[in-house]
XYZ file of C-alpha atoms in Angstrom:
496
model
C 73.950 105.672 69.533
C 70.527 104.175 70.269
C 69.329 104.834 73.825
C 67.754 101.372 73.843
C 71.224 99.797 73.746
C 72.144 101.507 77.002
C 69.096 100.532 79.038
C 67.980 97.063 77.976
C 65.736 94.734 79.944
C 67.956 91.949 81.211
C 67.248 91.031 84.821
C 69.935 88.335 84.928
C 72.588 90.843 83.849
C 71.628 93.479 86.404
C 71.319 90.862 89.138
C 74.817 89.570 88.407
C 76.234 93.091 88.378
C 74.583 93.937 91.704
C 75.815 90.709 93.329
C 79.369 91.510 92.246
C 79.340 95.298 92.572
C 77.569 95.716 95.915
C 80.200 94.024 98.129
C 82.964 95.782 96.159
C 81.202 99.138 96.548
C 80.672 98.603 100.267
C 84.317 97.619 100.685
C 85.359 100.746 98.756
C 83.121 102.748 101.083
C 84.939 101.298 104.077
C 88.321 102.083 102.467
C 87.247 105.678 101.864
C 85.980 105.742 105.433
C 89.462 104.808 106.668
C 90.944 107.676 104.641
C 88.213 109.999 105.853
C 88.961 109.108 109.472
C 92.472 110.517 109.088
C 91.235 113.711 107.443
C 88.347 114.355 109.843
C 90.293 113.539 113.004
C 93.299 115.579 111.936
C 90.909 118.358 110.980
C 89.646 118.375 114.589
C 93.089 118.691 116.165
C 92.404 122.419 116.360
C 89.609 121.798 118.858
C 92.092 120.006 121.121
C 94.662 122.809 120.798
C 92.413 125.880 121.157
C 93.146 126.394 124.857
C 96.853 125.879 124.267
C 97.411 127.933 121.098
C 94.351 130.128 120.638
C 91.587 129.880 118.031
C 93.403 131.043 114.888
C 96.673 129.239 115.621
C 94.802 126.023 116.348
C 92.988 126.248 113.001
C 96.300 126.738 111.232
C 97.643 123.653 113.020
C 94.597 121.683 111.795
C 95.065 122.884 108.221
C 98.764 121.992 108.336
C 98.019 118.514 109.681
C 95.368 117.873 107.030
C 97.688 119.124 104.265
C 100.642 117.064 105.518
C 98.640 113.834 105.662
C 97.074 114.567 102.256
C 100.454 115.169 100.612
C 101.993 112.077 102.220
C 99.058 109.979 101.081
C 99.400 111.388 97.573
C 102.770 109.635 97.383
C 101.476 106.468 99.051
C 98.578 106.471 96.585
C 101.087 105.976 93.744
C 101.864 102.559 95.220
C 98.160 101.974 95.921
C 97.247 102.638 92.286
C 100.136 100.503 91.033
C 98.795 97.630 93.127
C 95.323 98.279 91.762
C 96.860 97.994 88.307
C 98.548 94.727 89.254
C 95.352 93.359 90.730
C 93.092 94.523 87.900
C 95.531 93.256 85.279
C 95.564 89.858 86.968
C 91.779 90.049 87.267
C 91.486 90.233 83.472
C 93.239 86.868 83.205
C 91.679 85.267 86.285
C 88.128 86.177 85.195
C 88.746 84.718 81.729
C 90.328 81.546 83.133
C 87.538 81.166 85.679
C 84.984 81.447 82.854
C 86.911 78.817 80.870
C 87.055 76.535 83.888
C 83.318 76.787 84.532
C 82.522 76.370 80.848
C 84.530 73.154 80.598
C 83.234 71.863 83.947
C 86.693 71.650 85.512
C 88.073 69.436 82.714
C 90.995 70.103 80.421
C 89.693 71.855 77.314
C 90.007 70.358 73.847
C 92.853 72.731 72.963
C 95.024 71.294 75.780
C 94.697 74.438 77.904
C 94.585 74.239 81.702
C 92.744 77.298 83.086
C 93.140 76.164 86.715
C 96.927 76.055 86.475
C 97.012 79.380 84.590
C 94.841 80.944 87.287
C 97.326 79.960 90.017
C 100.288 81.144 87.938
C 98.606 84.527 87.495
C 98.091 84.942 91.250
C 101.689 83.932 91.949
C 103.158 86.442 89.494
C 100.874 89.162 90.847
C 101.928 88.668 94.476
C 105.631 88.565 93.600
C 105.391 91.859 91.728
C 103.368 93.496 94.528
C 106.044 92.678 97.094
C 108.805 93.864 94.783
C 107.060 97.211 94.371
C 106.506 97.432 98.130
C 110.242 97.078 98.711
C 111.033 99.845 96.211
C 108.545 102.279 97.775
C 109.676 101.428 101.302
C 113.285 102.264 100.392
C 112.285 105.492 98.642
C 110.275 106.579 101.678
C 113.051 105.618 104.095
C 115.784 107.593 102.353
C 113.937 110.426 100.569
C 110.938 111.394 102.737
C 111.858 115.126 103.022
C 112.489 115.403 99.292
C 109.209 113.640 98.525
C 107.223 116.006 100.748
C 109.027 119.023 99.322
C 107.598 118.366 95.864
C 104.077 119.070 97.134
C 104.621 122.252 99.144
C 104.853 125.759 97.724
C 108.095 127.563 98.601
C 106.002 130.675 99.259
C 103.784 128.958 101.834
C 104.534 130.506 105.260
C 103.653 127.173 106.876
C 105.894 125.085 104.611
C 108.351 124.021 107.345
C 105.608 122.849 109.690
C 103.776 120.993 106.914
C 107.034 119.375 105.789
C 107.898 118.169 109.288
C 104.420 116.733 109.855
C 104.387 115.030 106.442
C 107.811 113.449 106.923
C 106.641 112.028 110.259
C 103.585 110.531 108.565
C 105.695 108.931 105.825
C 108.220 107.455 108.273
C 105.501 105.554 110.126
C 103.982 104.404 106.820
C 107.041 102.466 105.568
C 105.829 98.972 106.633
C 102.323 99.792 105.350
C 103.327 99.139 101.735
C 103.847 95.408 102.296
C 100.543 94.848 104.113
C 98.513 97.155 101.863
C 99.864 95.633 98.650
C 99.391 91.972 99.553
C 95.828 92.423 100.844
C 94.766 94.699 97.973
C 95.860 92.511 95.057
C 94.583 89.365 96.756
C 91.202 90.946 97.356
C 90.823 91.899 93.694
C 91.631 88.386 92.513
C 89.289 86.775 95.048
C 86.480 88.944 93.681
C 87.175 87.641 90.182
C 86.160 84.127 91.251
C 83.085 85.261 93.173
C 84.686 85.696 96.614
C 83.621 89.255 97.442
C 81.862 88.985 100.808
C 84.776 87.901 103.005
C 87.047 90.834 101.969
C 84.111 93.129 102.745
C 83.813 91.786 106.297
C 87.564 92.144 106.768
C 87.407 95.776 105.613
C 84.640 96.486 108.121
C 86.826 95.066 110.864
C 89.815 97.116 109.644
C 87.686 100.267 109.736
C 86.935 99.849 113.424
C 90.534 98.915 114.195
C 91.622 102.131 112.476
C 88.950 104.176 114.246
C 90.068 103.040 117.695
C 93.792 103.300 116.909
C 93.397 106.785 115.410
C 91.429 108.064 118.384
C 94.034 106.795 120.803
C 97.132 107.882 118.907
C 96.091 111.165 117.276
C 94.579 112.687 120.420
C 96.518 110.746 123.072
C 93.548 108.982 124.663
C 93.405 105.989 127.042
C 97.019 106.362 128.132
C 98.509 106.569 124.618
C 100.834 109.451 123.669
C 99.378 112.302 121.573
C 101.079 111.769 118.200
C 98.774 113.836 115.927
C 99.817 113.262 112.263
C 102.192 110.430 113.126
C 99.394 108.815 115.139
C 97.183 108.807 112.046
C 99.911 106.994 110.105
C 100.461 104.454 112.873
C 96.729 103.852 113.232
C 96.475 103.159 109.500
C 99.427 100.750 109.696
C 97.754 98.777 112.495
C 94.565 98.515 110.430
C 96.516 97.383 107.339
C 98.274 94.639 109.338
C 94.912 93.357 110.564
C 93.516 93.413 107.031
C 96.485 91.656 105.409
C 96.643 88.864 107.977
C 92.932 88.094 107.595
C 92.993 88.156 103.777
C 96.166 86.101 103.324
C 95.127 83.438 105.850
C 91.865 83.078 103.925
C 93.677 82.777 100.576
C 96.323 80.285 101.728
C 94.212 78.157 104.086
C 90.444 78.570 103.664
C 89.588 79.398 100.030
C 88.261 76.415 98.032
C 87.746 78.065 94.626
C 91.240 79.097 93.584
C 92.862 76.612 96.003
C 95.988 78.762 96.009
C 98.408 77.751 98.749
C 101.770 79.094 99.960
C 103.671 76.558 97.822
C 102.132 78.061 94.685
C 104.046 81.286 95.333
C 107.146 79.395 94.189
C 105.630 77.515 91.225
C 107.119 77.842 87.752
C 105.312 80.513 85.760
C 107.377 80.472 82.559
C 104.558 79.105 80.408
C 102.266 82.012 81.313
C 104.867 84.766 81.459
C 104.426 85.917 77.860
C 100.643 86.146 78.182
C 100.906 87.820 81.589
C 103.236 90.466 80.176
C 100.975 91.009 77.157
C 97.786 91.519 79.168
C 98.749 92.554 82.710
C 101.856 94.679 82.296
C 100.097 97.285 80.087
C 97.537 97.658 82.898
C 100.358 98.154 85.407
C 102.086 100.702 83.162
C 98.815 102.482 82.420
C 97.802 102.715 86.058
C 101.377 103.548 87.048
C 101.551 106.515 84.688
C 98.053 107.438 85.834
C 99.262 107.317 89.436
C 102.125 109.659 88.617
C 99.632 111.839 86.765
C 97.434 112.029 89.849
C 100.546 112.776 91.863
C 101.423 115.615 89.474
C 97.845 116.849 89.867
C 98.346 116.904 93.657
C 101.653 118.736 93.241
C 100.025 121.405 91.052
C 97.184 121.777 93.546
C 99.695 122.002 96.413
C 101.844 124.619 94.668
C 98.698 126.684 94.068
C 97.930 126.586 97.796
C 94.856 124.338 97.499
C 96.259 121.455 99.588
C 93.817 121.415 102.508
C 90.833 122.210 100.252
C 91.739 119.388 97.874
C 92.068 116.977 100.799
C 88.483 117.721 101.803
C 87.131 117.395 98.265
C 89.088 114.269 97.332
C 87.624 112.299 100.218
C 84.133 113.466 99.249
C 84.735 112.494 95.630
C 85.903 109.040 96.683
C 82.842 108.655 98.889
C 80.465 109.542 96.045
C 82.087 107.121 93.600
C 82.128 103.901 95.620
C 79.226 102.567 93.568
C 81.074 103.437 90.380
C 84.173 101.559 91.565
C 82.038 98.510 92.289
C 80.532 98.533 88.801
C 84.009 99.088 87.270
C 85.351 95.879 88.749
C 82.084 94.058 88.085
C 82.400 95.146 84.441
C 85.858 93.597 84.137
C 84.756 90.378 85.860
C 81.494 89.941 83.911
C 83.168 90.745 80.594
C 86.037 88.337 81.238
C 83.791 85.507 82.386
C 81.385 85.945 79.452
C 84.234 85.945 76.943
C 85.622 82.873 78.717
C 82.502 81.017 77.564
C 83.068 82.239 73.982
C 79.896 84.376 73.735
C 81.076 87.487 71.862
C 77.589 88.733 70.951
C 76.444 88.778 74.573
C 79.653 90.537 75.573
C 78.895 93.400 73.145
C 75.356 93.698 74.486
C 76.607 93.837 78.062
C 79.163 96.495 77.094
C 76.438 98.917 76.011
C 74.484 98.277 79.191
C 77.559 99.025 81.297
C 77.889 102.323 79.420
C 74.309 103.156 80.429
C 75.093 102.289 84.040
C 78.043 104.689 83.915
C 75.888 107.595 82.785
C 73.265 106.864 85.435
C 75.696 106.448 88.333
C 77.673 109.535 87.291
C 74.542 111.673 87.365
C 73.567 110.351 90.805
C 77.085 111.038 92.138
C 77.019 114.573 90.735
C 73.755 115.261 92.552
C 75.191 113.906 95.806
C 78.286 116.112 95.652
C 76.420 119.246 94.622
C 73.734 118.802 97.262
C 75.860 117.860 100.275
C 79.110 119.751 99.682
C 78.243 122.757 101.924
C 77.399 120.441 104.826
C 80.581 118.399 104.325
C 82.871 121.434 104.126
C 81.366 122.958 107.273
C 82.453 119.888 109.257
C 86.152 120.763 108.948
C 87.940 123.086 111.354
C 90.122 124.783 108.734
C 90.614 128.377 107.636
C 87.860 130.328 105.855
C 90.023 130.609 102.712
C 90.395 126.820 102.533
C 86.624 126.397 102.875
C 85.972 128.848 100.022
C 88.391 127.058 97.698
C 86.888 123.704 98.679
C 83.465 125.001 97.606
C 84.779 125.896 94.130
C 86.422 122.495 93.770
C 83.238 120.692 94.837
C 81.271 122.469 92.089
C 83.847 121.415 89.500
C 83.825 117.806 90.710
C 80.032 117.613 90.429
C 80.429 118.335 86.694
C 83.454 116.131 85.983
C 82.121 113.117 87.883
C 79.504 112.409 85.188
C 82.205 111.898 82.570
C 84.560 110.171 85.004
C 81.950 107.566 85.932
C 81.135 106.835 82.304
C 84.681 106.339 81.061
C 85.907 104.586 84.233
C 83.336 101.809 83.921
C 84.379 101.363 80.304
C 88.169 101.697 80.548
C 88.706 100.077 83.954
C 85.863 97.628 83.474
C 84.495 96.503 80.119
C 87.330 97.352 77.705
C 89.969 96.120 80.145
C 87.973 92.946 80.758
C 87.988 92.377 76.999
C 91.782 92.355 77.009
C 92.214 95.742 75.287
C 94.974 96.715 77.692
C 97.583 98.031 75.233
C 95.222 100.537 73.618
C 93.950 101.662 77.021
C 97.521 102.158 78.218
C 98.133 104.463 75.256
C 94.915 106.487 75.331
C 94.648 106.880 79.109
C 98.008 108.523 79.324
C 97.966 110.530 76.100
C 94.804 112.288 77.236
C 96.220 112.875 80.722
C 99.816 113.882 80.019
C 99.429 115.583 76.646
C 96.195 117.485 77.318
C 94.800 117.637 80.871
C 97.871 118.316 83.013
C 99.485 120.912 80.694
C 96.119 122.656 80.297
C 95.604 122.740 84.070
C 99.119 124.049 84.718
C 98.597 126.885 82.232
C 95.205 127.703 83.734
C 96.683 127.894 87.245
C 100.175 129.336 86.878
C 99.863 131.444 83.716
C 96.230 132.493 83.346
C 95.431 132.465 87.098
C 91.892 131.242 86.562
C 89.515 130.452 89.417
C 89.837 127.123 91.296
C 86.710 125.865 89.480
C 88.191 126.237 85.991
C 91.656 125.069 87.038
C 90.136 121.826 88.296
C 88.039 121.367 85.138
C 91.160 121.808 83.003
C 93.155 119.361 85.143
C 90.396 116.767 84.702
C 89.552 117.491 81.049
C 90.891 114.049 80.073
C 87.801 112.540 81.708
C 85.565 114.324 79.199
C 87.674 113.341 76.183
C 87.942 109.701 77.253
C 84.168 109.418 77.603
C 83.712 110.291 73.930
C 86.538 107.971 72.836
C 85.075 105.039 74.800
C 81.835 105.136 72.815
C 83.680 104.791 69.504
C 85.974 102.075 70.866
C 83.062 100.072 72.239
C 81.159 100.288 68.961
C 84.171 99.102 66.936
C 84.373 95.742 68.739
C 88.165 95.819 68.376
C 88.562 95.774 72.161
C 87.713 92.043 72.378
C 91.034 90.168 72.387
C 91.924 86.476 72.508
C 93.667 85.235 75.678
C 95.506 81.910 76.040
C 96.545 79.891 79.095
C 100.114 79.511 77.841
C 100.045 75.689 77.829
C 100.574 75.345 74.084
C 103.784 77.346 74.288
C 105.026 75.224 77.180
C 104.339 71.959 75.336
C 105.931 73.280 72.149
C 109.082 74.187 74.116
C 109.139 70.761 75.751
C 108.960 69.052 72.340
C 111.830 71.121 71.046
């Protein structure tokens, strides 16, 4: 692999990536900030309870609150990742159709395809599926909250009953969150695919401050509100999600002039695109869904090993250090789709190598951030000394893994996915995770009793393997797939 392929001089390319990635990265930063608010504020509950319970008991209460919220959010994150899969799968189509539309100057192409209609059909299918998933998760949470929490907590943990009770309370208040989170998340991803990235960013900033104020009031019982602790964190997040969803959906249905998607389009016929949507988008949903369950299994293993509070601290830090990577991931999918929409395969290959170079660079920067600031970050939490020690080991492991994670994420979630290679990615993502990483990590933790550092490395070993595989897949060029608008099939059916 020639190093010159990774770092080519192309100012237009880097400018386009920055314009797309920066608002996405900043919005991801705000999203992580919302999650961090819960963790930090719950981690400071001990300060409020010291006079009432004593120093050590108050720290235990803080650790239990942090663990409960982390475990509850591990389940909620399954839905979050599924919606990301829905949104990113739709983004593959929307980016390609938007490129087609721009290339043909808003006219019907010579092959009788209608990219504008296909774009609206894609958004309609995406929103319907997101709401269907929200209903399923809401019912699961309503009827099985104690059982869900029980899968994360070790039976040997002396605090298991307290953690379970706090986690169930968090989940109960989170039931309506699925509907607001899902609709705003998938809509935001699609809006980015047509160049509408700034407005969702401003909405996220507003949601951050709504969550900050609501959390402060409800967790600690300030300004006349009751002190709800963990349940207050869940309610504060729900209030922020309602604000976010209302702002995003009003923009989509009323203001947006690019997609021009209105409420009536939710009920439009999508039969002509259904086959293509299933071929391209559903593998992304399945891939991210299995990945979500894999991450959930990871959290369960960590919880059973007694690393719950430590992992909560490190996961927020990891998310914070990878916001730039997430921005470039989505920019990679958008740029790749739009370039292929114009029919320029050669330029797409060139851009793919440059995205690989960006992954290596951003991964190295993230690793330096985590390694350098982890002691300062860990010291900010009022948890037990044992949890802080474990968190330090996990931070060291993350600073190694993040280099590989950044590289393969930008390729798998960005470039290769944007090229339409969703079936192969569905297969490889989950083979590496379920057949190698998770079994290896479970053996390292429960059988070999290795240190937290090596357990984490084993649990994330799929990130290393995928990085190597991505290079070979990129070089092969087989990841570039043809995508249709479905109009030919509709006209053929009409003739018959």
